[in-house]
């Protein structure tokens, strides 16, 4: 079909436009209908050092897209009568002894990320030690009260499957679904796949729970698998069992995934009967993956209906800032005097003789990277008042006001805490602790996330929202200076680096 061939040519152009903005090395994409893969697009490198290009058969880790695999197996076991989704996980795993201060944590709560448990720490991706460490970090809210994404929850799901089947989770997934290589044996994100194989998994959804070898789930099980069951933190999105679902306008079933060095996305448009699988090397921008997926499915859908294909449009450059004029002005804090100057659709930070063009930080609004060695340790964040007017800036420990100087406030309580800490956990290899305005903050350099540390009882701190299951504490003081930082059982140690 000529229209389909042109659609994939345009999809390739869209990938070429977006890939440089993701900081990813390579990408593979496959689009399928409910019968077969319709086409694939590959760009970039599977291995940069050797110059080996990505091919359709290149394997990528797909991260949390794996969660729906585990959920499917849970529903199969429920149908056999070996798993009850409405009893405490402690009944299923008597060795677990997980605290339940707000009520029973059920398989349903684990599958829907409403258990109240922490996101998890990678003590070891091939053992049950994460579950044992979770005894010391109990849930902070009633199960079912709030969506809070938890890899730990799906690790427990995998352990439950292992106990009732007598098989390791990687063998369960390989035997019942698509044969895959798995670098770890946990259910929260262990699968390696090619883009065409991931598209084949999308066909299971397009066919209502039927795979190449027959029915995997009956109609009732399939409906419960997809859900949705609970609201998420994102507008218009709800969560099923391992699936994000939106019914705002077009019905969409999807899940993204990320591991160290890889990201992916499986997006399904069930009413149009098509799905797209994207696998990538590198961190991968969610905004870019979303744009590529939407274009790919729109183009293929148009081609199949014989309609005009959507035009290929260039994405905005990273240094393009919408509403730059709202941030323009002078900002002063202590000895710092900075200017934000709108220029050619972006923003330039001027500090003394330096002029640096800011880049959008897609994970957070009003947040910018400052690509210069004098500023790149921290992200630059705009501070708005209740009416939405920008009144200041923060840059790590520095605060600057737009209408008047912000003088640094120092609280001697935090001198023993501040510093740079390193960990062996690849998901949180480093954390920087600093004071700003008399309050203590933690910042993770890998993604720039910053949270205030609010002191609780028993020397613990809430990390950000006190209701969220994120708890930290400092320990091992020497000469009054703490040497370790414990976040939900994951330990980072003070480094000589400032």
Short mmCIF file of C-alpha atoms in Angstrom, two decimals:
data_model
loop_
_atom_site.label_atom_id
_atom_site.label_comp_id
_atom_site.label_asym_id
_atom_site.label_seq_id
_atom_site.Cartn_x
_atom_site.Cartn_y
_atom_site.Cartn_z
CA UNK A 1 0.00 0.00 0.00
CA UNK A 2 1.65 3.22 -1.20
CA UNK A 3 0.06 5.32 1.52
CA UNK A 4 1.49 3.05 4.20
CA UNK A 5 4.97 3.20 2.72
CA UNK A 6 4.86 6.99 2.70
CA UNK A 7 3.54 6.95 6.27
CA UNK A 8 6.62 5.07 7.46
CA UNK A 9 8.90 7.42 5.51
CA UNK A 10 7.33 10.32 7.40
CA UNK A 11 7.55 8.49 10.71
CA UNK A 12 11.26 8.09 10.04
CA UNK A 13 11.58 11.82 9.49
CA UNK A 14 9.75 12.53 12.76
CA UNK A 15 12.12 10.17 14.59
CA UNK A 16 15.11 11.95 13.06
CA UNK A 17 13.78 15.30 14.29
CA UNK A 18 13.09 14.10 17.84
CA UNK A 19 15.95 11.67 18.51
CA UNK A 20 18.63 14.37 19.02
CA UNK A 21 16.40 16.06 21.61
CA UNK A 22 16.14 12.85 23.67
CA UNK A 23 19.91 12.48 24.11
CA UNK A 24 19.35 8.88 23.05
CA UNK A 25 21.78 6.98 20.84
CA UNK A 26 19.28 4.95 18.87
CA UNK A 27 15.63 4.02 18.45
CA UNK A 28 13.56 1.21 16.98
CA UNK A 29 9.84 1.53 16.28
CA UNK A 30 7.25 -0.94 15.04
CA UNK A 31 3.57 -0.43 14.25
CA UNK A 32 1.11 -3.32 14.19
CA UNK A 33 -2.55 -3.97 13.54
CA UNK A 34 -4.36 -6.87 15.19
CA UNK A 35 -2.85 -9.38 12.71
CA UNK A 36 0.75 -8.46 11.95
CA UNK A 37 3.47 -5.84 12.07
CA UNK A 38 2.80 -3.23 9.39
CA UNK A 39 6.26 -1.69 9.32
CA UNK A 40 9.28 -0.64 11.33
CA UNK A 41 11.61 2.36 11.59
CA UNK A 42 15.14 2.29 12.99
CA UNK A 43 17.54 5.17 13.53
CA UNK A 44 20.80 5.74 15.36
CA UNK A 45 23.21 3.36 17.06
CA UNK A 46 22.84 0.19 19.09
CA UNK A 47 26.47 0.68 20.12
CA UNK A 48 28.03 4.10 19.66
CA UNK A 49 31.63 3.01 20.21
CA UNK A 50 31.56 0.41 17.42
CA UNK A 51 29.19 2.35 15.17
CA UNK A 52 26.77 -0.61 15.07
CA UNK A 53 23.41 0.63 13.86
CA UNK A 54 20.03 -0.17 15.40
CA UNK A 55 18.17 -2.85 13.44
CA UNK A 56 14.63 -4.23 13.87
CA UNK A 57 16.09 -7.25 15.67
CA UNK A 58 18.09 -5.13 18.12
CA UNK A 59 17.16 -6.01 21.69
CA UNK A 60 16.39 -3.37 24.30
CA UNK A 61 15.34 -3.53 27.92
CA UNK A 62 11.72 -2.36 28.18
CA UNK A 63 11.57 -1.61 31.91
CA UNK A 64 8.14 -1.14 33.47
CA UNK A 65 6.23 -2.19 30.37
CA UNK A 66 6.98 -5.61 31.91
CA UNK A 67 4.50 -4.92 34.72
CA UNK A 68 1.49 -5.80 32.60
CA UNK A 69 3.04 -9.20 31.83
CA UNK A 70 3.11 -9.98 35.54
CA UNK A 71 -0.45 -8.69 36.00
CA UNK A 72 -1.69 -10.99 33.24
CA UNK A 73 -0.10 -13.97 35.00
CA UNK A 74 -1.76 -12.94 38.28
CA UNK A 75 -5.18 -12.99 36.64
CA UNK A 76 -4.44 -16.44 35.23
CA UNK A 77 -3.56 -17.70 38.71
CA UNK A 78 -6.67 -16.10 40.17
CA UNK A 79 -8.75 -18.04 37.65
CA UNK A 80 -7.08 -21.26 38.86
CA UNK A 81 -7.93 -20.39 42.45
CA UNK A 82 -4.31 -20.11 43.58
CA UNK A 83 -4.32 -16.34 44.15
CA UNK A 84 -6.86 -14.10 45.87
CA UNK A 85 -6.57 -10.43 44.90
CA UNK A 86 -8.48 -9.26 47.98
CA UNK A 87 -6.45 -10.72 50.85
CA UNK A 88 -3.34 -9.31 52.50
CA UNK A 89 -0.03 -9.98 50.74
CA UNK A 90 1.13 -11.28 54.14
CA UNK A 91 -1.35 -14.15 53.81
CA UNK A 92 0.10 -15.04 50.42
CA UNK A 93 3.71 -14.57 51.55
CA UNK A 94 3.87 -15.57 55.24
CA UNK A 95 7.64 -14.89 55.32
CA UNK A 96 7.11 -11.27 54.32
CA UNK A 97 5.82 -9.86 57.64
CA UNK A 98 5.16 -6.51 55.99
CA UNK A 99 3.78 -3.85 58.38
CA UNK A 100 0.22 -2.79 57.53
CA UNK A 101 -0.41 0.26 59.75
CA UNK A 102 -3.39 1.43 57.66
CA UNK A 103 -5.02 -1.87 56.76
CA UNK A 104 -4.40 -4.95 54.60
CA UNK A 105 -2.26 -4.46 51.51
CA UNK A 106 -3.90 -6.64 48.87
CA UNK A 107 -2.79 -7.85 45.45
CA UNK A 108 -5.33 -5.43 43.96
CA UNK A 109 -3.65 -2.53 45.78
CA UNK A 110 -0.21 -3.70 44.64
CA UNK A 111 -1.32 -4.08 41.01
CA UNK A 112 -2.91 -0.61 40.93
CA UNK A 113 -0.09 1.24 42.76
CA UNK A 114 -2.42 2.12 45.64
CA UNK A 115 -0.65 0.13 48.35
CA UNK A 116 0.90 3.19 50.01
CA UNK A 117 4.34 1.57 49.73
CA UNK A 118 7.51 3.35 48.63
CA UNK A 119 8.67 3.27 45.02
CA UNK A 120 11.49 0.92 46.04
CA UNK A 121 15.25 0.67 46.23
CA UNK A 122 17.45 -1.57 44.09
CA UNK A 123 19.36 -3.41 46.80
CA UNK A 124 19.78 -6.31 44.37
CA UNK A 125 17.70 -6.91 41.22
CA UNK A 126 17.72 -10.67 41.63
CA UNK A 127 16.80 -11.33 45.28
CA UNK A 128 14.06 -10.82 47.86
CA UNK A 129 16.13 -8.47 49.99
CA UNK A 130 14.11 -5.44 48.81
CA UNK A 131 10.98 -7.02 50.29
CA UNK A 132 12.70 -7.70 53.61
CA UNK A 133 14.06 -4.15 53.82
CA UNK A 134 10.52 -2.85 53.23
CA UNK A 135 9.62 -4.04 56.74
CA UNK A 136 11.47 -0.97 58.03
CA UNK A 137 9.63 1.49 55.73
CA UNK A 138 5.89 0.87 56.16
CA UNK A 139 3.09 2.34 54.06
CA UNK A 140 2.25 5.97 54.79
CA UNK A 141 -1.39 5.93 53.69
CA UNK A 142 -4.43 3.68 53.62
CA UNK A 143 -4.40 1.15 50.75
CA UNK A 144 -6.61 2.45 47.96
CA UNK A 145 -6.39 6.05 49.16
CA UNK A 146 -4.01 7.37 46.54
CA UNK A 147 -2.08 6.33 43.44
CA UNK A 148 1.65 6.17 44.21
CA UNK A 149 3.83 4.40 41.65
CA UNK A 150 5.73 1.56 43.32
CA UNK A 151 8.25 -0.82 41.81
CA UNK A 152 8.37 -2.54 45.19
CA UNK A 153 4.67 -3.36 44.83
CA UNK A 154 5.30 -5.24 41.59
CA UNK A 155 8.31 -7.01 43.07
CA UNK A 156 5.89 -8.37 45.68
CA UNK A 157 3.50 -9.35 42.89
CA UNK A 158 6.33 -11.35 41.32
CA UNK A 159 7.22 -13.04 44.62
CA UNK A 160 3.57 -14.02 45.06
CA UNK A 161 3.57 -15.60 41.59
CA UNK A 162 6.74 -17.49 42.42
CA UNK A 163 5.34 -18.85 45.67
CA UNK A 164 2.05 -20.11 44.20
CA UNK A 165 3.61 -21.59 41.04
CA UNK A 166 6.92 -22.85 42.42
CA UNK A 167 8.67 -21.25 39.44
CA UNK A 168 11.01 -18.22 39.19
CA UNK A 169 9.27 -15.19 37.76
CA UNK A 170 11.50 -15.09 34.67
CA UNK A 171 10.51 -18.67 33.84
CA UNK A 172 6.82 -17.88 34.36
CA UNK A 173 6.92 -14.95 31.96
CA UNK A 174 8.96 -16.83 29.36
CA UNK A 175 6.74 -19.92 29.45
CA UNK A 176 3.38 -18.13 29.30
CA UNK A 177 4.10 -15.20 27.02
CA UNK A 178 6.73 -14.25 24.47
CA UNK A 179 10.07 -16.00 24.99
CA UNK A 180 12.46 -13.27 26.11
CA UNK A 181 15.82 -12.76 27.72
CA UNK A 182 15.60 -11.23 31.20
CA UNK A 183 18.61 -9.72 32.98
CA UNK A 184 16.88 -9.88 36.38
CA UNK A 185 14.15 -11.93 37.99
CA UNK A 186 11.76 -9.35 39.37
CA UNK A 187 8.32 -8.53 38.02
CA UNK A 188 8.63 -4.74 38.02
CA UNK A 189 10.78 -4.38 34.90
CA UNK A 190 12.93 -7.29 33.79
CA UNK A 191 12.12 -8.04 30.15
CA UNK A 192 14.33 -7.56 27.08
CA UNK A 193 12.58 -7.32 23.71
CA UNK A 194 12.82 -6.16 20.15
CA UNK A 195 10.40 -3.53 18.88
CA UNK A 196 8.56 -6.04 16.61
CA UNK A 197 8.21 -8.52 19.50
CA UNK A 198 6.88 -5.77 21.74
CA UNK A 199 4.41 -4.89 18.97
CA UNK A 200 3.33 -8.54 18.94
CA UNK A 201 2.53 -8.18 22.64
CA UNK A 202 0.42 -5.16 21.70
CA UNK A 203 -1.60 -7.51 19.49
CA UNK A 204 -2.60 -9.45 22.62
CA UNK A 205 -4.40 -6.30 23.75
CA UNK A 206 -5.83 -5.55 20.30
CA UNK A 207 -7.24 -9.10 20.22
CA UNK A 208 -8.87 -8.93 23.65
CA UNK A 209 -6.44 -11.21 25.46
CA UNK A 210 -5.67 -13.70 22.69
CA UNK A 211 -2.08 -14.50 21.73
CA UNK A 212 -0.56 -16.45 18.89
CA UNK A 213 -1.19 -19.74 20.71
CA UNK A 214 -4.74 -18.99 21.80
CA UNK A 215 -6.61 -17.35 24.64
CA UNK A 216 -4.49 -15.95 27.48
CA UNK A 217 -7.38 -14.26 29.31
CA UNK A 218 -11.13 -14.63 28.96
CA UNK A 219 -13.30 -11.57 28.33
CA UNK A 220 -13.90 -10.81 32.02
CA UNK A 221 -10.24 -11.24 32.93
CA UNK A 222 -9.19 -9.06 30.01
CA UNK A 223 -11.57 -6.27 31.06
CA UNK A 224 -10.11 -6.35 34.58
CA UNK A 225 -6.53 -6.45 33.20
CA UNK A 226 -7.03 -3.24 31.25
CA UNK A 227 -9.33 -1.59 33.77
CA UNK A 228 -9.02 1.23 34.49
CA UNK A 229 -9.39 0.92 38.26
CA UNK A 230 -7.95 4.06 39.87
CA UNK A 231 -7.13 7.68 39.06
CA UNK A 232 -3.44 8.54 38.64
CA UNK A 233 -1.53 11.75 39.27
CA UNK A 234 -1.92 12.74 35.61
CA UNK A 235 -5.07 14.41 34.32
CA UNK A 236 -7.21 12.20 32.08
CA UNK A 237 -5.22 9.06 32.90
CA UNK A 238 -6.28 6.11 35.05
CA UNK A 239 -4.53 2.85 35.90
CA UNK A 240 -5.53 -0.75 35.33
CA UNK A 241 -3.36 -3.73 36.18
CA UNK A 242 -0.06 -2.69 34.63
CA UNK A 243 -1.65 -0.28 32.14
CA UNK A 244 -2.22 3.47 31.85
CA UNK A 245 -5.62 4.12 30.28
CA UNK A 246 -7.16 7.31 28.92
CA UNK A 247 -10.69 7.77 27.63
CA UNK A 248 -10.41 11.55 27.17
CA UNK A 249 -11.21 11.84 23.48
CA UNK A 250 -9.46 8.87 21.89
CA UNK A 251 -9.23 5.69 23.97
CA UNK A 252 -5.57 4.87 24.66
CA UNK A 253 -3.94 1.95 26.49
CA UNK A 254 -0.24 2.32 27.16
CA UNK A 255 2.74 1.96 29.45
CA UNK A 256 6.21 3.44 29.35
CA UNK A 257 9.34 1.89 30.78
CA UNK A 258 12.86 2.81 31.73
CA UNK A 259 15.94 1.06 33.04
CA UNK A 260 19.54 2.15 33.29
CA UNK A 261 20.46 3.04 29.69
CA UNK A 262 17.12 2.14 28.07
CA UNK A 263 13.60 3.49 27.72
CA UNK A 264 10.53 2.29 25.88
CA UNK A 265 6.85 2.84 25.20
CA UNK A 266 3.97 0.61 24.08
CA UNK A 267 0.90 2.59 23.04
CA UNK A 268 -2.33 1.02 21.77
CA UNK A 269 -5.29 2.68 20.08
CA UNK A 270 -7.87 -0.13 20.40
CA UNK A 271 -10.69 1.60 18.51
CA UNK A 272 -8.39 2.11 15.50
CA UNK A 273 -6.97 -1.42 15.87
CA UNK A 274 -3.31 -0.39 15.87
CA UNK A 275 -0.39 -0.17 18.30
CA UNK A 276 3.16 1.21 18.29
CA UNK A 277 6.19 -0.10 20.17
CA UNK A 278 9.20 2.18 20.74
CA UNK A 279 12.49 0.99 22.20
CA UNK A 280 15.47 3.27 22.81
CA UNK A 281 19.05 3.49 23.99
CA UNK A 282 19.58 6.28 26.48
CA UNK A 283 17.44 8.16 28.93
CA UNK A 284 14.82 9.16 26.44
CA UNK A 285 12.48 12.12 26.82
CA UNK A 286 8.89 11.10 27.61
CA UNK A 287 7.70 14.17 25.70
CA UNK A 288 9.63 13.05 22.61
CA UNK A 289 8.43 9.44 22.85
CA UNK A 290 4.84 10.64 23.22
CA UNK A 291 5.18 12.85 20.14
CA UNK A 292 6.73 10.05 18.06
CA UNK A 293 4.08 7.52 19.15
CA UNK A 294 1.19 9.88 18.45
CA UNK A 295 2.52 10.76 15.03
CA UNK A 296 3.25 7.14 14.12
CA UNK A 297 -0.24 5.95 15.01
CA UNK A 298 -1.91 8.97 13.40
CA UNK A 299 0.04 8.50 10.17
CA UNK A 300 -0.61 4.77 9.93
CA UNK A 301 -4.29 5.22 10.81
CA UNK A 302 -4.63 7.85 8.08
CA UNK A 303 -2.85 5.63 5.55
CA UNK A 304 -5.09 2.64 6.30
CA UNK A 305 -8.19 4.79 5.78
CA UNK A 306 -6.80 6.35 2.61
CA UNK A 307 -6.75 9.82 4.15
CA UNK A 308 -4.19 12.61 3.88
CA UNK A 309 -1.19 11.94 6.06
CA UNK A 310 -0.41 14.39 8.87
CA UNK A 311 2.43 16.80 8.04
CA UNK A 312 5.90 16.32 9.49
CA UNK A 313 6.65 19.15 11.88
CA UNK A 314 9.89 19.99 13.62
CA UNK A 315 9.68 19.87 17.43
CA UNK A 316 10.65 23.03 19.28
CA UNK A 317 14.34 23.30 20.07
CA UNK A 318 15.37 22.65 23.66
CA UNK A 319 16.26 26.32 24.04
CA UNK A 320 12.84 27.52 22.85
CA UNK A 321 10.88 28.87 25.83
CA UNK A 322 7.18 29.59 25.53
CA UNK A 323 6.19 32.60 27.62
CA UNK A 324 9.78 33.75 28.01
CA UNK A 325 8.60 37.31 28.56
CA UNK A 326 6.88 36.24 31.80
CA UNK A 327 10.27 35.42 33.29
CA UNK A 328 12.14 38.45 31.99
CA UNK A 329 13.72 40.74 34.55
CA UNK A 330 16.35 41.19 37.22
CA UNK A 331 16.77 38.81 40.14
CA UNK A 332 18.92 39.44 43.21
CA UNK A 333 19.91 37.18 46.08
CA UNK A 334 22.81 37.86 48.42
CA UNK A 335 25.81 38.60 46.22
CA UNK A 336 24.11 37.29 43.08
CA UNK A 337 22.52 39.63 40.56
CA UNK A 338 21.15 37.83 37.50
CA UNK A 339 19.14 38.92 34.49
CA UNK A 340 16.77 36.80 32.40
CA UNK A 341 16.67 38.27 28.93
CA UNK A 342 14.19 37.00 26.28
CA UNK A 343 16.05 36.52 23.03
CA UNK A 344 15.12 34.82 19.74
CA UNK A 345 12.31 32.74 21.28
CA UNK A 346 14.33 31.70 24.30
CA UNK A 347 15.87 32.99 27.52
CA UNK A 348 19.42 34.11 28.19
CA UNK A 349 20.77 34.14 31.74
CA UNK A 350 23.17 37.04 32.26
CA UNK A 351 25.42 36.96 35.32
CA UNK A 352 28.29 39.45 35.23
CA UNK A 353 30.25 38.83 32.02
CA UNK A 354 28.53 35.46 31.37
CA UNK A 355 25.56 34.98 29.05
CA UNK A 356 24.07 31.46 28.88
CA UNK A 357 21.05 30.40 26.83
CA UNK A 358 18.73 28.26 28.95
CA UNK A 359 17.33 24.88 27.91
CA UNK A 360 13.90 23.57 28.92
CA UNK A 361 13.83 20.75 31.45
CA UNK A 362 10.93 18.72 30.12
CA UNK A 363 10.26 16.82 33.34
CA UNK A 364 9.20 20.00 35.17
CA UNK A 365 7.53 23.24 34.08
CA UNK A 366 9.35 26.51 34.78
CA UNK A 367 12.60 24.56 35.11
CA UNK A 368 15.74 25.00 33.02
CA UNK A 369 19.17 23.54 32.52
CA UNK A 370 21.99 26.11 32.45
CA UNK A 371 24.62 24.58 30.13
CA UNK A 372 27.73 26.25 31.51
CA UNK A 373 30.27 24.84 34.03
CA UNK A 374 29.62 27.75 36.37
CA UNK A 375 25.90 26.90 36.65
CA UNK A 376 25.31 23.29 35.58
CA UNK A 377 25.44 21.72 39.06
CA UNK A 378 21.82 22.77 39.67
CA UNK A 379 18.68 23.41 37.66
CA UNK A 380 17.22 26.89 37.52
CA UNK A 381 13.62 27.02 38.74
CA UNK A 382 11.15 29.90 38.52
CA UNK A 383 9.08 30.60 41.63
CA UNK A 384 5.51 31.85 41.13
CA UNK A 385 3.09 33.36 43.64
CA UNK A 386 -0.49 32.18 44.09
CA UNK A 387 -1.63 34.28 41.13
CA UNK A 388 0.95 32.69 38.83
CA UNK A 389 3.31 35.66 38.64
CA UNK A 390 7.03 34.83 38.67
CA UNK A 391 8.50 36.35 41.85
CA UNK A 392 11.89 34.68 42.10
CA UNK A 393 14.35 32.00 41.10
CA UNK A 394 16.07 29.14 42.86
CA UNK A 395 19.35 27.52 41.84
CA UNK A 396 20.20 24.78 44.31
CA UNK A 397 20.99 26.50 47.62
CA UNK A 398 20.60 29.98 46.10
CA UNK A 399 17.34 31.97 46.10
CA UNK A 400 16.87 35.22 44.19
CA UNK A 401 13.98 37.67 44.28
CA UNK A 402 12.52 39.54 41.35
CA UNK A 403 11.39 42.55 43.35
CA UNK A 404 14.04 43.00 45.98
CA UNK A 405 17.01 41.10 47.31
CA UNK A 406 16.58 37.71 48.96
CA UNK A 407 19.09 37.47 51.79
CA UNK A 408 20.45 34.00 52.57
CA UNK A 409 18.98 32.45 55.73
CA UNK A 410 21.15 29.99 57.61
CA UNK A 411 19.91 27.47 60.17
CA UNK A 412 22.77 25.94 62.20
CA UNK A 413 20.72 22.75 62.66
CA UNK A 414 21.54 21.69 59.10
CA UNK A 415 25.33 22.16 59.08
CA UNK A 416 25.88 18.51 60.00
CA UNK A 417 23.60 17.28 57.19
CA UNK A 418 24.62 19.25 54.08
CA UNK A 419 27.03 17.74 51.57
CA UNK A 420 27.35 15.29 48.71
CA UNK A 421 26.52 11.60 49.20
CA UNK A 422 27.14 8.63 46.88
CA UNK A 423 25.46 5.22 46.63
CA UNK A 424 25.95 1.93 44.79
CA UNK A 425 22.30 2.01 43.69
CA UNK A 426 22.39 2.92 39.97
CA UNK A 427 18.92 4.51 40.25
CA UNK A 428 20.11 7.01 42.81
CA UNK A 429 23.88 7.02 42.59
CA UNK A 430 24.29 10.46 44.14
CA UNK A 431 22.34 12.97 46.19
CA UNK A 432 23.25 16.50 47.16
CA UNK A 433 21.91 17.91 50.46
CA UNK A 434 21.83 21.69 50.88
CA UNK A 435 20.09 24.41 52.78
CA UNK A 436 18.00 27.18 51.25
CA UNK A 437 16.09 29.79 53.13
CA UNK A 438 16.58 27.98 56.44
CA UNK A 439 15.13 24.70 55.07
CA UNK A 440 16.90 21.49 54.08
CA UNK A 441 16.68 20.10 50.53
CA UNK A 442 17.74 16.93 48.72
CA UNK A 443 18.59 16.99 45.02
CA UNK A 444 19.39 14.03 42.77
CA UNK A 445 21.81 15.03 39.97
CA UNK A 446 20.74 12.22 37.63
CA UNK A 447 17.35 13.83 36.96
CA UNK A 448 17.53 17.15 38.82
CA UNK A 449 14.64 16.25 41.16
CA UNK A 450 14.59 18.44 44.26
CA UNK A 451 12.55 17.91 47.44
CA UNK A 452 12.37 19.70 50.75
CA UNK A 453 13.24 17.55 53.77
CA UNK A 454 10.71 18.14 56.55
CA UNK A 455 11.74 16.89 60.00
CA UNK A 456 9.47 14.24 61.55
CA UNK A 457 9.61 12.33 64.80
CA UNK A 458 12.44 9.89 65.61
CA UNK A 459 15.00 11.73 63.43
CA UNK A 460 13.20 10.86 60.18
CA UNK A 461 12.44 13.36 57.40
CA UNK A 462 9.58 13.44 54.91
CA UNK A 463 10.97 13.86 51.41
CA UNK A 464 8.59 16.27 49.68
CA UNK A 465 4.90 15.59 50.33
CA UNK A 466 4.67 14.22 53.92
CA UNK A 467 1.84 11.89 52.87
CA UNK A 468 4.01 10.25 50.24
CA UNK A 469 5.93 7.09 51.22
CA UNK A 470 9.36 8.73 51.02
CA UNK A 471 11.32 8.77 54.26
CA UNK A 472 14.96 9.68 54.90
CA UNK A 473 17.31 9.97 57.84
CA UNK A 474 20.96 10.81 58.49
CA UNK A 475 23.27 8.57 60.50
CA UNK A 476 26.85 7.72 61.46
CA UNK A 477 28.07 11.10 62.75
CA UNK A 478 31.80 11.80 63.10
CA UNK A 479 32.76 14.99 64.91
CA UNK A 480 29.13 16.04 64.64
CA UNK A 481 28.91 15.57 60.86
CA UNK A 482 26.64 12.86 59.42
CA UNK A 483 28.37 10.34 57.15
CA UNK A 484 25.36 8.52 55.65
CA UNK A 485 21.96 9.34 54.15
CA UNK A 486 19.26 6.65 54.25
CA UNK A 487 16.37 6.98 51.79
CA UNK A 488 13.78 4.24 52.30
CA UNK A 489 16.51 1.77 53.21
CA UNK A 490 18.92 2.72 50.40
CA UNK A 491 22.14 4.10 51.88
CA UNK A 492 24.34 6.80 50.36
CA UNK A 493 27.62 7.80 51.96
CA UNK A 494 29.27 11.20 52.33
CA UNK A 495 31.76 11.91 49.55
CA UNK A 496 34.78 14.20 49.55
CA UNK A 497 33.17 16.09 46.67
CA UNK A 498 31.58 19.36 47.66
#
